[in-house]
């Protein structure tokens, strides 16, 4: 295991950068808006307060109105501002550096900041304010914004890293602010030396004047001063990480075993994750009130059996459905589960699914669902439970639960019994198929040897069907007679000829092949007819059974799922009421946390809640990641499982404190869709700042480049990439922290019609997706490419002609459900939704503006990054390209981005473009996919679904067709798929 010091260093690195999350702290430009050219001296005077005292770290400076009225009034004003804000704090700055940049394209104050920042703790008592001088830190934001130390090819220059490290070491020897001010001047001298601009920083010697500070450019002023800044609040990611660091220092390690293993593996030697057990769903699959596939079953079992598991969900494969099933399973097992996602829309889908399933006559939600805008409803939900505690009839609920459980168990027994019978039927079907195939081979040989027509056996059977056994006895008798005569060599005597004539007449034959023995013929005929009779007997047994079994099982499945839904809704109701009564005070305390908005009060309210008891009442918690700290304390192992949806978009700093609350982890996402680097962090951290902060802490002595390969740096890896990297990526090593048997890919696609989904499956998932929407009635035209006359603007990445074409398509579809030769099929809903996607921001904004002008405000327009997680009935893709845009290929044809862009539509996609560069091979394959698909359908003839005699036959057809397609892919040969062979007529 890695030592605690290195774990602390890594968490400190994340904590330092997490200042940028949420409140977006920037100590490089504290007192002015970005890009402002001038500072108002009067505003500056209200913003900064310069101190005269020489203070030491650890000192407590007491201020009263009598001792320093100006400072006292300044602090009172700032404390009021802090009280009215959730994200403000008071700091002490050491040294003030101002740097102005003026070029042909830039004219702004780039830096107005301290060299060092000192943390303060402010205590307000009656008529007295005390400032406790805390620890100091180097202002990395300042180094990030100044034009120094950056090498475009190799990243941050070594001399800057060495210099920063040297400053950090010297800071350790500074016992007071005076020595820190001396070090600040050394820093300024070195900055001047490293500046890439000819404009240098001069040290002001003038007496303090706010006029000079406001108007002078490129200077350093030696002073210490108080200022107010944005800063992470008490319940932020920053503070959560800080609490973790404090805990490790006190206890020697993390109290969360899984996190300890993961961090040890990343920073030091590999520590294997454990398999916790061999849980199998068994009959619980019937008690989950929604249908789940085999792979979804595996996903649920993995989440129980492994410390860390991964559910890969390609587009449209039911990630939310699987997470819903996981939540329902945890109700059945009475285990605690926390489900989080970076964005509220993802958890809203889960909320809606669970609400429908767990709905009852009671006026409350039986699980905790929370995000900022839903706070009031969450509070009301808990209030409703408390109000109803005095009026509930627990006995009645328990009796309903028992009755439902008994009925459900009986239905499950019936279902299993019929399923066993159905399996026997299927085995009989398999035997029938084998016998039929064997018969066909024998019949072919018989026809060839005796020159008899193929339907001879069938006609013979029909002729003697009523007395088939007597006819079979006749054959056996004749075969014996002919054999005796043939052995005596008397084949030409009268009796033999007479019997042969009678025998052939009975068979309806006028002649017999010369040179062939009748005894062998009779024997072969007997054997064939016997096998044919057996086939017909089996076929008669099978007739009608399929319909009966299918109908019975289908009906039972519906009854079981409805009973399971009723049972699980009553079960959770029973638990909530029984335990809420027992822990009524804890429930009231939980309600109070939704009353507070100030973080200090909120934290105090959380401390009054016994969460162990509350989690017995509510075992399902669903929230967005930014809200986790608002409803849950920083306590380890609160939940049996933490599930992270859309995990490819969740950064390490935010998720580690969330994982700390769970015993096991399940990440849900898709490494073949857009990742953290593509969608953005939601906050800005430059490579320079990231490097500087990493090198400051340097956990396990690991340099920044190696940390990037290990997916440890905040800006480069999501939690999914950290746990399960892309094996083909050159930018990271292939070490995965998730065991192979703990990974499952959902392979049933439910979103798009087959022509659209088949491209996604073949291009991005090696043809492994089973398209469950496949229906011959829905395999018509689903894609249209439209080329317009136009060029991309030289000033912006806009093709106006494409935007106008998009408008035409929308108007025509809305008015006529058609555009040009495309008429929307009947299965497209009447109130269909349209989405418009472009790969470039300029085109998105331009189309959005044009749509607003035409009063189409309700149409989502966005980039692939904005569309991830969304689906629309109809998608219109505007490429905003022409033939000259070959350098844009890496952006457009990055496979994850292209995967997302082309998999949003359910029924139809329009592709609009002005031109296509020669090197856009993936886009060309996308267009050719549909051309080839529809060409093949036309050349093979359209499929007449009315010819299918049963649903089974239709299903078998598509199953065989998929096999043929897989063979074509593997052999790279075009195979002929025939549907004309008829093995046997069942009469």
Tab-separated table of N, CA, C and O in Angstrom, residues 769-839:
chain	number	residue	atom	x	y	z
A	769	UNK	N	-23.820	-4.854	-31.256
A	769	UNK	CA	-25.114	-4.400	-30.752
A	769	UNK	C	-26.253	-5.164	-31.443
A	769	UNK	O	-26.273	-5.301	-32.664
A	770	UNK	N	-27.182	-5.647	-30.632
A	770	UNK	CA	-28.396	-6.282	-31.160
A	770	UNK	C	-29.484	-5.208	-31.208
A	770	UNK	O	-29.886	-4.679	-30.171
A	771	UNK	N	-29.925	-4.898	-32.409
A	771	UNK	CA	-30.880	-3.802	-32.591
A	771	UNK	C	-32.289	-4.316	-32.322
A	771	UNK	O	-32.894	-4.998	-33.156
A	772	UNK	N	-32.805	-4.008	-31.138
A	772	UNK	CA	-34.094	-4.539	-30.710
A	772	UNK	C	-35.273	-3.823	-31.368
A	772	UNK	O	-36.411	-4.278	-31.257
A	773	UNK	N	-34.996	-2.698	-32.019
A	773	UNK	CA	-36.063	-1.975	-32.722
A	773	UNK	C	-36.287	-2.537	-34.123
A	773	UNK	O	-37.116	-2.024	-34.865
A	774	UNK	N	-35.535	-3.573	-34.476
A	774	UNK	CA	-35.608	-4.079	-35.847
A	774	UNK	C	-37.004	-4.597	-36.155
A	774	UNK	O	-37.564	-5.423	-35.436
A	775	UNK	N	-37.539	-4.078	-37.247
A	775	UNK	CA	-38.899	-4.405	-37.656
A	775	UNK	C	-38.958	-4.167	-39.160
A	775	UNK	O	-38.653	-3.067	-39.629
A	776	UNK	N	-39.314	-5.190	-39.944
A	776	UNK	CA	-39.352	-5.001	-41.402
A	776	UNK	C	-40.274	-3.874	-41.839
A	776	UNK	O	-40.106	-3.303	-42.913
A	777	UNK	N	-41.250	-3.540	-40.988
A	777	UNK	CA	-42.149	-2.443	-41.321
A	777	UNK	C	-41.525	-1.083	-41.046
A	777	UNK	O	-42.112	-0.060	-41.355
A	778	UNK	N	-40.324	-1.099	-40.409
A	778	UNK	CA	-39.659	0.167	-40.082
A	778	UNK	C	-38.260	0.228	-40.689
A	778	UNK	O	-37.358	0.828	-40.118
A	779	UNK	N	-38.084	-0.427	-41.797
A	779	UNK	CA	-36.776	-0.415	-42.445
A	779	UNK	C	-36.806	0.350	-43.755
A	779	UNK	O	-36.060	0.071	-44.686
A	780	UNK	N	-37.689	1.338	-43.795
A	780	UNK	CA	-37.726	2.193	-44.975
A	780	UNK	C	-36.618	3.241	-44.917
A	780	UNK	O	-35.678	3.143	-44.135
A	781	UNK	N	-36.737	4.270	-45.755
A	781	UNK	CA	-35.729	5.326	-45.795
A	781	UNK	C	-35.679	6.036	-44.444
A	781	UNK	O	-36.691	6.500	-43.935
A	782	UNK	N	-34.467	6.118	-43.868
A	782	UNK	CA	-34.288	6.771	-42.561
A	782	UNK	C	-33.175	7.817	-42.598
A	782	UNK	O	-32.822	8.373	-41.563
A	783	UNK	N	-32.655	8.077	-43.800
A	783	UNK	CA	-31.508	8.986	-43.914
A	783	UNK	C	-31.566	9.683	-45.269
A	783	UNK	O	-31.854	9.061	-46.287
A	784	UNK	N	-31.302	10.982	-45.242
A	784	UNK	CA	-31.215	11.724	-46.502
A	784	UNK	C	-30.063	12.703	-46.424
A	784	UNK	O	-29.938	13.451	-45.449
A	785	UNK	N	-29.209	12.677	-47.433
A	785	UNK	CA	-28.094	13.613	-47.515
A	785	UNK	C	-28.457	14.724	-48.504
A	785	UNK	O	-28.995	14.452	-49.578
A	786	UNK	N	-28.199	15.963	-48.116
A	786	UNK	CA	-28.572	17.122	-48.932
A	786	UNK	C	-27.342	18.001	-49.136
A	786	UNK	O	-26.785	18.524	-48.157
A	787	UNK	N	-26.925	18.157	-50.357
A	787	UNK	CA	-25.787	19.029	-50.673
A	787	UNK	C	-26.317	20.382	-51.142
A	787	UNK	O	-27.222	20.447	-51.976
A	788	UNK	N	-25.766	21.441	-50.561
A	788	UNK	CA	-26.185	22.796	-50.922
A	788	UNK	C	-25.020	23.534	-51.561
A	788	UNK	O	-23.857	23.150	-51.420
A	789	UNK	N	-25.348	24.589	-52.240
A	789	UNK	CA	-24.323	25.442	-52.837
A	789	UNK	C	-23.916	26.486	-51.808
A	789	UNK	O	-24.728	27.303	-51.385
A	790	UNK	N	-22.689	26.458	-51.390
A	790	UNK	CA	-22.248	27.429	-50.394
A	790	UNK	C	-20.803	27.200	-50.007
A	790	UNK	O	-20.208	26.166	-50.325
A	791	UNK	N	-20.233	28.167	-49.299
A	791	UNK	CA	-18.852	28.091	-48.818
A	791	UNK	C	-18.819	28.505	-47.358
A	791	UNK	O	-19.638	29.312	-46.903
A	792	UNK	N	-17.853	27.966	-46.638
A	792	UNK	CA	-17.678	28.387	-45.255
A	792	UNK	C	-17.118	29.804	-45.225
A	792	UNK	O	-16.217	30.142	-45.991
A	793	UNK	N	-17.642	30.619	-44.313
A	793	UNK	CA	-17.190	32.000	-44.172
A	793	UNK	C	-15.712	32.033	-43.792
A	793	UNK	O	-15.220	31.178	-43.065
A	794	UNK	N	-15.012	33.036	-44.295
A	794	UNK	CA	-13.584	33.170	-43.960
A	794	UNK	C	-13.392	33.747	-42.571
A	794	UNK	O	-12.325	33.594	-41.972
A	795	UNK	N	-14.417	34.405	-42.020
A	795	UNK	CA	-14.297	35.021	-40.694
A	795	UNK	C	-14.763	34.085	-39.579
A	795	UNK	O	-14.214	34.074	-38.499
A	796	UNK	N	-15.799	33.324	-39.840
A	796	UNK	CA	-16.329	32.397	-38.840
A	796	UNK	C	-16.592	31.045	-39.482
A	796	UNK	O	-16.673	30.928	-40.709
A	797	UNK	N	-16.733	30.023	-38.645
A	797	UNK	CA	-16.984	28.677	-39.150
A	797	UNK	C	-18.477	28.499	-39.375
A	797	UNK	O	-19.161	27.744	-38.686
A	798	UNK	N	-18.961	29.223	-40.391
A	798	UNK	CA	-20.389	29.253	-40.701
A	798	UNK	C	-20.584	29.009	-42.190
A	798	UNK	O	-19.851	29.561	-43.021
A	799	UNK	N	-21.581	28.185	-42.525
A	799	UNK	CA	-22.036	28.056	-43.910
A	799	UNK	C	-23.504	28.464	-43.910
A	799	UNK	O	-24.373	27.701	-43.480
A	800	UNK	N	-23.785	29.674	-44.376
A	800	UNK	CA	-25.141	30.212	-44.304
A	800	UNK	C	-26.131	29.384	-45.113
A	800	UNK	O	-27.277	29.202	-44.706
A	801	UNK	N	-25.679	28.872	-46.267
A	801	UNK	CA	-26.577	28.091	-47.113
A	801	UNK	C	-27.073	26.838	-46.385
A	801	UNK	O	-28.226	26.418	-46.540
A	802	UNK	N	-26.212	26.239	-45.576
A	802	UNK	CA	-26.633	25.069	-44.797
A	802	UNK	C	-27.698	25.459	-43.772
A	802	UNK	O	-28.690	24.757	-43.577
A	803	UNK	N	-27.476	26.583	-43.100
A	803	UNK	CA	-28.433	27.044	-42.089
A	803	UNK	C	-29.804	27.302	-42.723
A	803	UNK	O	-30.841	26.947	-42.140
A	804	UNK	N	-29.820	27.901	-43.902
A	804	UNK	CA	-31.095	28.177	-44.575
A	804	UNK	C	-31.784	26.878	-44.986
A	804	UNK	O	-33.009	26.763	-44.930
A	805	UNK	N	-30.984	25.888	-45.385
A	805	UNK	CA	-31.554	24.590	-45.743
A	805	UNK	C	-32.163	23.905	-44.518
A	805	UNK	O	-33.219	23.274	-44.605
A	806	UNK	N	-31.498	24.049	-43.396
A	806	UNK	CA	-32.027	23.499	-42.139
A	806	UNK	C	-33.396	24.096	-41.844
A	806	UNK	O	-34.336	23.388	-41.475
A	807	UNK	N	-33.526	25.406	-42.020
A	807	UNK	CA	-34.810	26.078	-41.802
A	807	UNK	C	-35.888	25.543	-42.732
A	807	UNK	O	-37.034	25.321	-42.330
A	808	UNK	N	-35.528	25.324	-43.989
A	808	UNK	CA	-36.487	24.794	-44.966
A	808	UNK	C	-36.967	23.401	-44.546
A	808	UNK	O	-38.155	23.082	-44.642
A	809	UNK	N	-36.032	22.576	-44.113
A	809	UNK	CA	-36.383	21.212	-43.693
A	809	UNK	C	-37.360	21.256	-42.522
A	809	UNK	O	-38.393	20.569	-42.520
A	810	UNK	N	-37.049	22.085	-41.526
A	810	UNK	CA	-37.890	22.174	-40.331
A	810	UNK	C	-39.289	22.648	-40.693
A	810	UNK	O	-40.299	22.074	-40.269
A	811	UNK	N	-39.368	23.710	-41.489
A	811	UNK	CA	-40.675	24.275	-41.870
A	811	UNK	C	-41.509	23.253	-42.639
A	811	UNK	O	-42.695	23.056	-42.358
A	812	UNK	N	-40.874	22.563	-43.580
A	812	UNK	CA	-41.593	21.596	-44.392
A	812	UNK	C	-42.060	20.402	-43.553
A	812	UNK	O	-43.182	19.914	-43.706
A	813	UNK	N	-41.219	19.939	-42.663
A	813	UNK	CA	-41.597	18.813	-41.804
A	813	UNK	C	-42.741	19.202	-40.872
A	813	UNK	O	-43.680	18.419	-40.661
A	814	UNK	N	-42.660	20.394	-40.320
A	814	UNK	CA	-43.703	20.852	-39.398
A	814	UNK	C	-45.030	21.031	-40.122
A	814	UNK	O	-46.092	20.704	-39.594
A	815	UNK	N	-44.977	21.562	-41.354
A	815	UNK	CA	-46.210	21.863	-42.087
A	815	UNK	C	-46.793	20.648	-42.797
A	815	UNK	O	-48.014	20.498	-42.886
A	816	UNK	N	-45.909	19.796	-43.352
A	816	UNK	CA	-46.386	18.738	-44.248
A	816	UNK	C	-45.916	17.327	-43.867
A	816	UNK	O	-46.260	16.374	-44.582
A	817	UNK	N	-45.127	17.201	-42.797
A	817	UNK	CA	-44.512	15.910	-42.447
A	817	UNK	C	-43.731	15.335	-43.617
A	817	UNK	O	-43.629	14.101	-43.795
A	818	UNK	N	-43.169	16.207	-44.424
A	818	UNK	CA	-42.420	15.760	-45.597
A	818	UNK	C	-41.408	16.837	-45.994
A	818	UNK	O	-41.567	18.012	-45.646
A	819	UNK	N	-40.370	16.390	-46.705
A	819	UNK	CA	-39.411	17.330	-47.292
A	819	UNK	C	-38.872	16.702	-48.563
A	819	UNK	O	-38.315	15.584	-48.529
A	820	UNK	N	-39.040	17.422	-49.677
A	820	UNK	CA	-38.647	16.907	-50.983
A	820	UNK	C	-39.271	15.526	-51.186
A	820	UNK	O	-40.483	15.361	-51.102
A	821	UNK	N	-38.450	14.487	-51.422
A	821	UNK	CA	-38.998	13.157	-51.685
A	821	UNK	C	-39.170	12.324	-50.409
A	821	UNK	O	-39.533	11.146	-50.464
A	822	UNK	N	-38.892	12.941	-49.261
A	822	UNK	CA	-39.003	12.222	-47.988
A	822	UNK	C	-40.353	12.516	-47.355
A	822	UNK	O	-40.704	13.677	-47.120
A	823	UNK	N	-41.092	11.466	-47.069
A	823	UNK	CA	-42.338	11.588	-46.335
A	823	UNK	C	-42.181	10.801	-45.042
A	823	UNK	O	-41.835	9.616	-45.057
A	824	UNK	N	-42.430	11.468	-43.930
A	824	UNK	CA	-42.236	10.797	-42.646
A	824	UNK	C	-43.190	9.613	-42.521
A	824	UNK	O	-44.389	9.751	-42.776
A	825	UNK	N	-42.676	8.444	-42.126
A	825	UNK	CA	-43.536	7.265	-41.965
A	825	UNK	C	-44.558	7.476	-40.851
A	825	UNK	O	-44.400	8.348	-39.991
A	826	UNK	N	-45.576	6.637	-40.859
A	826	UNK	CA	-46.661	6.766	-39.871
A	826	UNK	C	-46.182	6.507	-38.449
A	826	UNK	O	-46.751	7.022	-37.495
A	827	UNK	N	-45.121	5.691	-38.307
A	827	UNK	CA	-44.662	5.370	-36.956
A	827	UNK	C	-43.910	6.529	-36.299
A	827	UNK	O	-43.622	6.489	-35.109
A	828	UNK	N	-43.578	7.571	-37.040
A	828	UNK	CA	-43.006	8.780	-36.431
A	828	UNK	C	-44.143	9.531	-35.746
A	828	UNK	O	-45.158	9.827	-36.373
A	829	UNK	N	-44.023	9.843	-34.450
A	829	UNK	CA	-45.136	10.472	-33.714
A	829	UNK	C	-45.615	11.763	-34.360
A	829	UNK	O	-44.848	12.462	-35.047
A	830	UNK	N	-46.886	12.081	-34.147
A	830	UNK	CA	-47.436	13.323	-34.698
A	830	UNK	C	-46.754	14.552	-34.110
A	830	UNK	O	-46.495	15.523	-34.809
A	831	UNK	N	-46.460	14.498	-32.833
A	831	UNK	CA	-45.787	15.630	-32.184
A	831	UNK	C	-44.282	15.383	-32.093
A	831	UNK	O	-43.668	15.504	-31.042
A	832	UNK	N	-43.700	14.982	-33.215
A	832	UNK	CA	-42.278	14.611	-33.253
A	832	UNK	C	-41.377	15.782	-32.824
A	832	UNK	O	-41.704	16.946	-33.036
A	833	UNK	N	-40.246	15.402	-32.222
A	833	UNK	CA	-39.256	16.387	-31.786
A	833	UNK	C	-38.078	16.398	-32.760
A	833	UNK	O	-37.612	15.354	-33.211
A	834	UNK	N	-37.607	17.622	-33.052
A	834	UNK	CA	-36.469	17.797	-33.958
A	834	UNK	C	-35.278	18.322	-33.164
A	834	UNK	O	-35.431	19.167	-32.282
A	835	UNK	N	-34.093	17.827	-33.493
A	835	UNK	CA	-32.855	18.369	-32.954
A	835	UNK	C	-31.942	18.768	-34.092
A	835	UNK	O	-31.957	18.139	-35.162
A	836	UNK	N	-31.174	19.826	-33.887
A	836	UNK	CA	-30.231	20.292	-34.921
A	836	UNK	C	-28.832	20.268	-34.317
A	836	UNK	O	-28.590	20.872	-33.269
A	837	UNK	N	-27.926	19.588	-34.996
A	837	UNK	CA	-26.563	19.429	-34.486
A	837	UNK	C	-25.547	19.919	-35.502
A	837	UNK	O	-25.699	19.700	-36.700
A	838	UNK	N	-24.529	20.595	-34.999
A	838	UNK	CA	-23.368	20.931	-35.823
A	838	UNK	C	-22.120	20.697	-34.991
A	838	UNK	O	-22.143	20.810	-33.763
A	839	UNK	N	-21.031	20.386	-35.663
A	839	UNK	CA	-19.790	20.075	-34.957
A	839	UNK	C	-19.057	21.327	-34.484
A	839	UNK	O	-18.110	21.219	-33.717
